[in-house]
Amino acid sequence: MDKDSPPPPAQAQLTHDELPKEHEDPLIRHLHVIIRYAVKLLAMLMVLVILWGVFDVVYVLYSKFMTPPYFIFEVSDIFVIFGAFMVVLIAIEIFINIRLYLGTNILPIRLVIATALMAIARKVIILDIDTISAEHLFAIAAVVIALGVTHWLVGKQG
């Protein structure tokens, strides 16, 4: 298949104009190089955040296991542990988004929506229902529904 030919309809995806290494304007070409290095720096920093998050999960688990009564979790402890896990998974999804941004010219719409769904799922999991207003709860529900429907619609096209 020719490099410039569009993908088959079953695999049609949105594309973005990746930062090309060749450009007729030297200033724009130089700025593209700077932005590419900035995105690579963001990817490296995200790896550090992921590692820090893994250490945090280990610390949270250790502290919950070593707090009397030993090896017994309360419901609130489980929510804290789930929240710590979800933060790491969200960071991994963001890293994948950064990597795809650097490596392809395909806009990963479904992955971005899935990342947002995971972030709002984390919010729902750690939500303290006693301290939240009804308006806030309805807003979260609207975001979950909108993201779920969007993810479903985008998935139907593929």
Tab-separated table of N, CA and C in Angstrom:
chain	number	residue	atom	x	y	z
A	1	MET	N	0.845	-1.175	0.000
A	1	MET	CA	0.000	0.000	0.000
A	1	MET	C	0.885	1.231	0.000
A	2	ASP	N	0.539	2.205	-0.794
A	2	ASP	CA	1.303	3.433	-0.918
A	2	ASP	C	1.245	4.223	0.387
A	3	LYS	N	2.362	4.865	0.734
A	3	LYS	CA	2.467	5.626	1.972
A	3	LYS	C	1.466	6.776	2.026
A	4	ASP	N	1.167	7.371	0.874
A	4	ASP	CA	0.274	8.527	0.844
A	4	ASP	C	-1.188	8.166	0.648
A	5	SER	N	-1.490	6.895	0.394
A	5	SER	CA	-2.883	6.527	0.175
A	5	SER	C	-3.598	6.428	1.522
A	6	PRO	N	-4.895	6.776	1.541
A	6	PRO	CA	-5.639	6.731	2.807
A	6	PRO	C	-5.851	5.296	3.260
A	7	PRO	N	-6.020	5.099	4.566
A	7	PRO	CA	-6.272	3.743	5.059
A	7	PRO	C	-7.637	3.257	4.606
A	8	PRO	N	-7.854	1.948	4.639
A	8	PRO	CA	-9.166	1.427	4.257
A	8	PRO	C	-10.248	1.983	5.175
A	9	PRO	N	-11.501	2.067	4.718
A	9	PRO	CA	-12.579	2.661	5.498
A	9	PRO	C	-12.759	2.046	6.883
A	10	ALA	N	-12.534	0.739	7.049
A	10	ALA	CA	-12.721	0.102	8.349
A	10	ALA	C	-11.721	0.615	9.375
A	11	GLN	N	-10.580	1.166	8.914
A	11	GLN	CA	-9.554	1.650	9.828
A	11	GLN	C	-9.406	3.162	9.773
A	12	ALA	N	-10.366	3.845	9.195
A	12	ALA	CA	-10.268	5.292	9.055
A	12	ALA	C	-10.169	5.941	10.429
A	13	GLN	N	-9.206	6.858	10.568
A	13	GLN	CA	-8.993	7.556	11.831
A	13	GLN	C	-8.670	9.000	11.526
A	14	LEU	N	-8.883	9.834	12.529
A	14	LEU	CA	-8.501	11.225	12.387
A	14	LEU	C	-6.991	11.345	12.439
A	15	THR	N	-6.448	12.278	11.698
A	15	THR	CA	-5.007	12.486	11.730
A	15	THR	C	-4.722	13.916	12.149
A	16	HIS	N	-3.521	14.118	12.632
A	16	HIS	CA	-3.072	15.455	12.962
A	16	HIS	C	-1.788	15.707	12.196
A	17	ASP	N	-1.461	16.953	12.024
A	17	ASP	CA	-0.247	17.311	11.310
A	17	ASP	C	0.907	17.217	12.293
A	18	GLU	N	1.600	16.074	12.228
A	18	GLU	CA	2.742	15.883	13.117
A	18	GLU	C	3.781	16.953	12.831
A	19	LEU	N	4.618	17.209	13.783
A	19	LEU	CA	5.657	18.219	13.624
A	19	LEU	C	6.713	17.697	12.651
A	20	PRO	N	6.647	18.097	11.388
A	20	PRO	CA	7.582	17.542	10.411
A	20	PRO	C	9.005	18.046	10.628
A	21	LYS	N	9.957	17.166	10.313
A	21	LYS	CA	11.360	17.562	10.434
A	21	LYS	C	11.775	18.452	9.266
A	22	GLU	N	11.039	18.353	8.158
A	22	GLU	CA	11.316	19.194	7.001
A	22	GLU	C	10.221	20.251	6.901
A	23	HIS	N	10.615	21.468	6.752
A	23	HIS	CA	9.673	22.560	6.541
A	23	HIS	C	10.402	23.635	5.775
A	24	GLU	N	9.670	24.335	4.890
A	24	GLU	CA	10.338	25.335	4.061
A	24	GLU	C	10.854	26.523	4.863
A	25	ASP	N	10.202	26.846	5.966
A	25	ASP	CA	10.625	27.979	6.798
A	25	ASP	C	11.597	27.486	7.870
A	26	PRO	N	12.829	27.992	7.900
A	26	PRO	CA	13.803	27.523	8.888
A	26	PRO	C	13.362	27.775	10.342
A	27	LEU	N	12.671	28.887	10.577
A	27	LEU	CA	12.225	29.182	11.939
A	27	LEU	C	11.206	28.130	12.399
A	28	ILE	N	10.234	27.834	11.560
A	28	ILE	CA	9.220	26.835	11.894
A	28	ILE	C	9.884	25.473	12.091
A	29	ARG	N	10.834	25.117	11.224
A	29	ARG	CA	11.554	23.853	11.336
A	29	ARG	C	12.273	23.782	12.690
A	30	HIS	N	12.914	24.882	13.092
A	30	HIS	CA	13.620	24.944	14.372
A	30	HIS	C	12.630	24.841	15.544
A	31	LEU	N	11.495	25.521	15.427
A	31	LEU	CA	10.486	25.450	16.483
A	31	LEU	C	9.911	24.044	16.613
A	32	HIS	N	9.732	23.351	15.497
A	32	HIS	CA	9.259	21.969	15.543
A	32	HIS	C	10.241	21.082	16.298
A	33	VAL	N	11.529	21.299	16.072
A	33	VAL	CA	12.555	20.515	16.789
A	33	VAL	C	12.455	20.781	18.289
A	34	ILE	N	12.303	22.047	18.662
A	34	ILE	CA	12.195	22.400	20.079
A	34	ILE	C	10.970	21.740	20.704
A	35	ILE	N	9.844	21.773	19.996
A	35	ILE	CA	8.613	21.178	20.529
A	35	ILE	C	8.761	19.665	20.646
A	36	ARG	N	9.400	19.027	19.670
A	36	ARG	CA	9.612	17.577	19.753
A	36	ARG	C	10.447	17.224	20.985
A	37	TYR	N	11.486	18.013	21.269
A	37	TYR	CA	12.288	17.758	22.471
A	37	TYR	C	11.468	18.023	23.740
A	38	ALA	N	10.605	19.017	23.706
A	38	ALA	CA	9.754	19.302	24.862
A	38	ALA	C	8.800	18.131	25.123
A	39	VAL	N	8.238	17.558	24.066
A	39	VAL	CA	7.332	16.417	24.230
A	39	VAL	C	8.110	15.200	24.739
A	40	LYS	N	9.341	15.009	24.269
A	40	LYS	CA	10.176	13.914	24.782
A	40	LYS	C	10.485	14.117	26.260
A	41	LEU	N	10.731	15.364	26.657
A	41	LEU	CA	10.954	15.663	28.066
A	41	LEU	C	9.703	15.350	28.879
A	42	LEU	N	8.535	15.706	28.352
A	42	LEU	CA	7.286	15.361	29.030
A	42	LEU	C	7.141	13.851	29.190
A	43	ALA	N	7.521	13.095	28.165
A	43	ALA	CA	7.443	11.631	28.247
A	43	ALA	C	8.366	11.108	29.350
A	44	MET	N	9.585	11.641	29.436
A	44	MET	CA	10.514	11.209	30.487
A	44	MET	C	9.983	11.573	31.867
A	45	LEU	N	9.422	12.771	31.992
A	45	LEU	CA	8.853	13.185	33.276
A	45	LEU	C	7.652	12.310	33.653
A	46	MET	N	6.867	11.910	32.662
A	46	MET	CA	5.724	11.050	32.941
A	46	MET	C	6.187	9.685	33.435
A	47	VAL	N	7.295	9.182	32.916
A	47	VAL	CA	7.843	7.916	33.418
A	47	VAL	C	8.227	8.067	34.889
A	48	LEU	N	8.824	9.201	35.247
A	48	LEU	CA	9.157	9.447	36.653
A	48	LEU	C	7.895	9.502	37.513
A	49	VAL	N	6.844	10.144	37.006
A	49	VAL	CA	5.574	10.209	37.737
A	49	VAL	C	4.999	8.801	37.919
A	50	ILE	N	5.088	7.972	36.883
A	50	ILE	CA	4.579	6.600	36.971
A	50	ILE	C	5.354	5.819	38.027
A	51	LEU	N	6.680	5.925	37.998
A	51	LEU	CA	7.487	5.218	39.001
A	51	LEU	C	7.174	5.718	40.409
A	52	TRP	N	7.049	7.033	40.557
A	52	TRP	CA	6.692	7.605	41.854
A	52	TRP	C	5.331	7.077	42.305
A	53	GLY	N	4.396	6.985	41.362
A	53	GLY	CA	3.067	6.468	41.677
A	53	GLY	C	3.102	5.016	42.114
A	54	VAL	N	3.955	4.204	41.473
A	54	VAL	CA	4.085	2.800	41.871
A	54	VAL	C	4.634	2.716	43.297
A	55	PHE	N	5.647	3.520	43.598
A	55	PHE	CA	6.169	3.545	44.968
A	55	PHE	C	5.096	3.994	45.956
A	56	ASP	N	4.247	4.935	45.542
A	56	ASP	CA	3.159	5.391	46.397
A	56	ASP	C	2.158	4.265	46.654
A	57	VAL	N	1.838	3.482	45.624
A	57	VAL	CA	0.925	2.348	45.801
A	57	VAL	C	1.523	1.354	46.801
A	58	VAL	N	2.823	1.066	46.649
A	58	VAL	CA	3.490	0.151	47.575
A	58	VAL	C	3.441	0.711	48.992
A	59	TYR	N	3.706	2.000	49.131
A	59	TYR	CA	3.680	2.633	50.451
A	59	TYR	C	2.271	2.597	51.066
A	60	VAL	N	1.257	2.907	50.264
A	60	VAL	CA	-0.121	2.891	50.757
A	60	VAL	C	-0.498	1.476	51.202
A	61	LEU	N	-0.164	0.483	50.393
A	61	LEU	CA	-0.467	-0.904	50.768
A	61	LEU	C	0.262	-1.289	52.051
A	62	TYR	N	1.538	-0.963	52.130
A	62	TYR	CA	2.328	-1.299	53.316
A	62	TYR	C	1.750	-0.615	54.562
A	63	SER	N	1.433	0.673	54.432
A	63	SER	CA	0.918	1.387	55.595
A	63	SER	C	-0.444	0.861	56.027
A	64	LYS	N	-1.282	0.466	55.077
A	64	LYS	CA	-2.594	-0.094	55.428
A	64	LYS	C	-2.454	-1.494	56.035
A	65	PHE	N	-1.508	-2.288	55.534
A	65	PHE	CA	-1.287	-3.621	56.087
A	65	PHE	C	-0.712	-3.563	57.498
A	66	MET	N	0.136	-2.574	57.773
A	66	MET	CA	0.828	-2.509	59.052
A	66	MET	C	0.098	-1.682	60.111
A	67	THR	N	-1.068	-1.174	59.785
A	67	THR	CA	-1.863	-0.427	60.756
A	67	THR	C	-2.807	-1.394	61.468
A	68	PRO	N	-2.814	-1.372	62.813
A	68	PRO	CA	-3.734	-2.276	63.521
A	68	PRO	C	-5.183	-1.942	63.188
A	69	PRO	N	-6.031	-2.899	63.038
A	69	PRO	CA	-5.788	-4.337	63.053
A	69	PRO	C	-5.071	-4.763	61.770
A	70	TYR	N	-4.033	-5.559	61.922
A	70	TYR	CA	-3.163	-5.924	60.818
A	70	TYR	C	-3.901	-6.742	59.755
A	71	PHE	N	-3.580	-6.440	58.504
A	71	PHE	CA	-4.100	-7.156	57.335
A	71	PHE	C	-5.626	-7.107	57.217
A	72	ILE	N	-6.226	-6.098	57.832
A	72	ILE	CA	-7.669	-5.900	57.729
A	72	ILE	C	-7.893	-4.503	57.135
A	73	PHE	N	-8.693	-4.446	56.097
A	73	PHE	CA	-8.997	-3.171	55.456
A	73	PHE	C	-10.425	-2.759	55.772
A	74	GLU	N	-10.608	-1.467	55.982
A	74	GLU	CA	-11.946	-0.913	56.025
A	74	GLU	C	-12.310	-0.480	54.611
A	75	VAL	N	-13.577	-0.196	54.396
A	75	VAL	CA	-14.026	0.215	53.063
A	75	VAL	C	-13.284	1.472	52.612
A	76	SER	N	-13.086	2.412	53.513
A	76	SER	CA	-12.377	3.648	53.147
A	76	SER	C	-10.934	3.362	52.748
A	77	ASP	N	-10.298	2.355	53.389
A	77	ASP	CA	-8.935	1.969	53.019
A	77	ASP	C	-8.890	1.416	51.597
A	78	ILE	N	-9.884	0.631	51.245
A	78	ILE	CA	-9.935	0.060	49.896
A	78	ILE	C	-10.088	1.165	48.860
A	79	PHE	N	-10.890	2.184	49.166
A	79	PHE	CA	-11.037	3.306	48.235
A	79	PHE	C	-9.725	4.049	48.055
A	80	VAL	N	-8.965	4.211	49.124
A	80	VAL	CA	-7.658	4.879	49.028
A	80	VAL	C	-6.713	4.043	48.161
A	81	ILE	N	-6.716	2.740	48.357
A	81	ILE	CA	-5.850	1.853	47.567
A	81	ILE	C	-6.273	1.884	46.099
A	82	PHE	N	-7.571	1.780	45.833
A	82	PHE	CA	-8.050	1.854	44.447
A	82	PHE	C	-7.660	3.181	43.810
A	83	GLY	N	-7.802	4.262	44.557
A	83	GLY	CA	-7.429	5.574	44.040
A	83	GLY	C	-5.969	5.639	43.670
A	84	ALA	N	-5.104	5.067	44.506
A	84	ALA	CA	-3.664	5.068	44.217
A	84	ALA	C	-3.360	4.263	42.954
A	85	PHE	N	-4.015	3.110	42.807
A	85	PHE	CA	-3.828	2.304	41.595
A	85	PHE	C	-4.308	3.057	40.356
A	86	MET	N	-5.466	3.673	40.452
A	86	MET	CA	-6.043	4.365	39.298
A	86	MET	C	-5.169	5.528	38.843
A	87	VAL	N	-4.547	6.236	39.778
A	87	VAL	CA	-3.667	7.344	39.395
A	87	VAL	C	-2.516	6.831	38.540
A	88	VAL	N	-1.944	5.698	38.919
A	88	VAL	CA	-0.837	5.130	38.138
A	88	VAL	C	-1.332	4.704	36.760
A	89	LEU	N	-2.491	4.073	36.702
A	89	LEU	CA	-3.025	3.649	35.397
A	89	LEU	C	-3.337	4.838	34.498
A	90	ILE	N	-3.837	5.920	35.074
A	90	ILE	CA	-4.110	7.134	34.292
A	90	ILE	C	-2.798	7.717	33.780
A	91	ALA	N	-1.771	7.733	34.616
A	91	ALA	CA	-0.467	8.242	34.187
A	91	ALA	C	0.091	7.403	33.035
A	92	ILE	N	-0.103	6.086	33.108
A	92	ILE	CA	0.358	5.218	32.009
A	92	ILE	C	-0.401	5.544	30.729
A	93	GLU	N	-1.698	5.767	30.821
A	93	GLU	CA	-2.491	6.133	29.642
A	93	GLU	C	-2.011	7.466	29.052
A	94	ILE	N	-1.698	8.414	29.908
A	94	ILE	CA	-1.192	9.705	29.421
A	94	ILE	C	0.152	9.515	28.739
A	95	PHE	N	1.017	8.665	29.308
A	95	PHE	CA	2.302	8.384	28.658
A	95	PHE	C	2.086	7.781	27.273
A	96	ILE	N	1.139	6.854	27.164
A	96	ILE	CA	0.855	6.250	25.860
A	96	ILE	C	0.371	7.316	24.881
A	97	ASN	N	-0.458	8.246	25.356
A	97	ASN	CA	-0.904	9.354	24.498
A	97	ASN	C	0.286	10.174	24.004
A	98	ILE	N	1.218	10.467	24.906
A	98	ILE	CA	2.409	11.243	24.523
A	98	ILE	C	3.231	10.472	23.502
A	99	ARG	N	3.420	9.173	23.739
A	99	ARG	CA	4.199	8.349	22.819
A	99	ARG	C	3.543	8.291	21.445
A	100	LEU	N	2.236	8.137	21.412
A	100	LEU	CA	1.540	8.116	20.126
A	100	LEU	C	1.633	9.463	19.424
A	101	TYR	N	1.578	10.539	20.200
A	101	TYR	CA	1.685	11.867	19.611
A	101	TYR	C	3.039	12.035	18.922
A	102	LEU	N	4.077	11.525	19.563
A	102	LEU	CA	5.416	11.640	18.980
A	102	LEU	C	5.628	10.705	17.803
A	103	GLY	N	5.067	9.505	17.878
A	103	GLY	CA	5.434	8.477	16.923
A	103	GLY	C	4.548	8.324	15.711
A	104	THR	N	3.347	8.877	15.731
A	104	THR	CA	2.442	8.680	14.606
A	104	THR	C	1.758	9.994	14.264
A	105	ASN	N	1.094	9.981	13.141
A	105	ASN	CA	0.276	11.138	12.796
A	105	ASN	C	-1.207	10.811	12.950
A	106	ILE	N	-1.493	9.709	13.667
A	106	ILE	CA	-2.877	9.323	13.935
A	106	ILE	C	-3.282	9.908	15.283
A	107	LEU	N	-4.394	10.595	15.300
A	107	LEU	CA	-4.906	11.195	16.522
A	107	LEU	C	-5.655	10.116	17.305
A	108	PRO	N	-5.148	9.726	18.479
A	108	PRO	CA	-5.748	8.597	19.217
A	108	PRO	C	-6.988	9.022	20.010
A	109	ILE	N	-8.051	9.371	19.292
A	109	ILE	CA	-9.268	9.889	19.919
A	109	ILE	C	-9.831	8.898	20.931
A	110	ARG	N	-9.930	7.648	20.547
A	110	ARG	CA	-10.516	6.650	21.447
A	110	ARG	C	-9.667	6.489	22.708
A	111	LEU	N	-8.361	6.531	22.572
A	111	LEU	CA	-7.482	6.411	23.735
A	111	LEU	C	-7.618	7.611	24.664
A	112	VAL	N	-7.750	8.799	24.083
A	112	VAL	CA	-7.931	9.999	24.901
A	112	VAL	C	-9.258	9.919	25.665
A	113	ILE	N	-10.302	9.457	25.002
A	113	ILE	CA	-11.606	9.320	25.656
A	113	ILE	C	-11.530	8.251	26.743
A	114	ALA	N	-10.840	7.145	26.466
A	114	ALA	CA	-10.689	6.087	27.471
A	114	ALA	C	-9.907	6.596	28.679
A	115	THR	N	-8.903	7.425	28.449
A	115	THR	CA	-8.143	8.010	29.551
A	115	THR	C	-9.044	8.907	30.396
A	116	ALA	N	-9.860	9.704	29.734
A	116	ALA	CA	-10.794	10.570	30.465
A	116	ALA	C	-11.810	9.738	31.243
A	117	LEU	N	-12.278	8.644	30.655
A	117	LEU	CA	-13.199	7.749	31.364
A	117	LEU	C	-12.535	7.153	32.604
A	118	MET	N	-11.269	6.776	32.468
A	118	MET	CA	-10.563	6.215	33.606
A	118	MET	C	-10.402	7.269	34.709
A	119	ALA	N	-10.128	8.513	34.314
A	119	ALA	CA	-9.962	9.585	35.299
A	119	ALA	C	-11.279	9.858	36.030
A	120	ILE	N	-12.376	9.889	35.303
A	120	ILE	CA	-13.666	10.150	35.956
A	120	ILE	C	-14.093	8.929	36.769
A	121	ALA	N	-13.709	7.722	36.333
A	121	ALA	CA	-13.996	6.516	37.127
A	121	ALA	C	-13.247	6.576	38.452
A	122	ARG	N	-12.021	7.058	38.422
A	122	ARG	CA	-11.265	7.225	39.670
A	122	ARG	C	-11.992	8.186	40.596
A	123	LYS	N	-12.495	9.275	40.037
A	123	LYS	CA	-13.225	10.259	40.829
A	123	LYS	C	-14.457	9.620	41.469
A	124	VAL	N	-15.167	8.806	40.706
A	124	VAL	CA	-16.362	8.147	41.228
A	124	VAL	C	-15.985	7.138	42.315
A	125	ILE	N	-14.894	6.397	42.112
A	125	ILE	CA	-14.486	5.380	43.075
A	125	ILE	C	-14.123	6.006	44.426
A	126	ILE	N	-13.421	7.133	44.408
A	126	ILE	CA	-12.969	7.726	45.671
A	126	ILE	C	-13.924	8.786	46.203
A	127	LEU	N	-15.069	8.937	45.556
A	127	LEU	CA	-16.041	9.959	45.924
A	127	LEU	C	-16.587	9.745	47.332
A	128	ASP	N	-16.592	10.803	48.117
A	128	ASP	CA	-17.212	10.759	49.450
A	128	ASP	C	-18.623	11.317	49.304
A	129	ILE	N	-19.575	10.427	49.243
A	129	ILE	CA	-20.956	10.796	48.948
A	129	ILE	C	-21.560	11.703	50.019
A	130	ASP	N	-20.997	11.668	51.232
A	130	ASP	CA	-21.535	12.490	52.317
A	130	ASP	C	-21.168	13.961	52.202
A	131	THR	N	-20.113	14.277	51.458
A	131	THR	CA	-19.641	15.668	51.398
A	131	THR	C	-19.867	16.333	50.050
A	132	ILE	N	-20.539	15.648	49.144
A	132	ILE	CA	-20.699	16.183	47.786
A	132	ILE	C	-22.120	16.714	47.603
A	133	SER	N	-22.226	17.796	46.856
A	133	SER	CA	-23.550	18.374	46.598
A	133	SER	C	-24.240	17.609	45.462
A	134	ALA	N	-25.530	17.756	45.392
A	134	ALA	CA	-26.305	17.099	44.339
A	134	ALA	C	-25.886	17.610	42.961
A	135	GLU	N	-25.621	18.920	42.866
A	135	GLU	CA	-25.207	19.486	41.575
A	135	GLU	C	-23.886	18.871	41.098
A	136	HIS	N	-22.964	18.703	42.032
A	136	HIS	CA	-21.670	18.106	41.699
A	136	HIS	C	-21.857	16.661	41.237
A	137	LEU	N	-22.727	15.929	41.916
A	137	LEU	CA	-22.992	14.542	41.553
A	137	LEU	C	-23.641	14.446	40.171
A	138	PHE	N	-24.595	15.335	39.876
A	138	PHE	CA	-25.215	15.343	38.547
A	138	PHE	C	-24.210	15.718	37.456
A	139	ALA	N	-23.302	16.626	37.772
A	139	ALA	CA	-22.271	17.009	36.800
A	139	ALA	C	-21.347	15.831	36.497
A	140	ILE	N	-20.956	15.101	37.521
A	140	ILE	CA	-20.116	13.918	37.313
A	140	ILE	C	-20.876	12.877	36.490
A	141	ALA	N	-22.147	12.679	36.790
A	141	ALA	CA	-22.963	11.735	36.024
A	141	ALA	C	-23.060	12.149	34.557
A	142	ALA	N	-23.222	13.446	34.304
A	142	ALA	CA	-23.304	13.936	32.925
A	142	ALA	C	-21.990	13.691	32.185
A	143	VAL	N	-20.867	13.909	32.859
A	143	VAL	CA	-19.556	13.667	32.232
A	143	VAL	C	-19.391	12.181	31.923
A	144	VAL	N	-19.766	11.312	32.857
A	144	VAL	CA	-19.648	9.869	32.634
A	144	VAL	C	-20.510	9.447	31.443
A	145	ILE	N	-21.736	9.922	31.393
A	145	ILE	CA	-22.634	9.568	30.280
A	145	ILE	C	-22.081	10.094	28.956
A	146	ALA	N	-21.648	11.353	28.948
A	146	ALA	CA	-21.127	11.940	27.709
A	146	ALA	C	-19.888	11.186	27.217
A	147	LEU	N	-18.971	10.882	28.129
A	147	LEU	CA	-17.764	10.153	27.721
A	147	LEU	C	-18.099	8.729	27.292
A	148	GLY	N	-19.011	8.082	27.995
A	148	GLY	CA	-19.403	6.723	27.624
A	148	GLY	C	-20.044	6.666	26.249
A	149	VAL	N	-20.955	7.580	25.984
A	149	VAL	CA	-21.601	7.624	24.671
A	149	VAL	C	-20.580	7.957	23.586
A	150	THR	N	-19.706	8.900	23.866
A	150	THR	CA	-18.663	9.261	22.881
A	150	THR	C	-17.761	8.072	22.587
A	151	HIS	N	-17.332	7.358	23.627
A	151	HIS	CA	-16.470	6.198	23.441
A	151	HIS	C	-17.189	5.135	22.616
A	152	TRP	N	-18.459	4.933	22.883
A	152	TRP	CA	-19.249	3.963	22.146
A	152	TRP	C	-19.374	4.370	20.670
A	153	LEU	N	-19.670	5.666	20.433
A	153	LEU	CA	-19.830	6.152	19.054
A	153	LEU	C	-18.527	6.061	18.274
A	154	VAL	N	-17.429	6.445	18.906
A	154	VAL	CA	-16.127	6.367	18.224
A	154	VAL	C	-15.778	4.912	17.938
A	155	GLY	N	-16.103	4.013	18.870
A	155	GLY	CA	-15.821	2.589	18.675
A	155	GLY	C	-16.652	1.959	17.577
A	156	LYS	N	-17.860	2.461	17.355
A	156	LYS	CA	-18.729	1.927	16.310
A	156	LYS	C	-18.159	2.174	14.922
A	157	GLN	N	-17.375	3.235	14.767
A	157	GLN	CA	-16.844	3.588	13.451
A	157	GLN	C	-15.685	2.687	13.057
A	158	GLY	N	-14.983	2.100	14.050
A	158	GLY	CA	-13.781	1.320	13.778
A	158	GLY	C	-14.016	-0.093	13.431
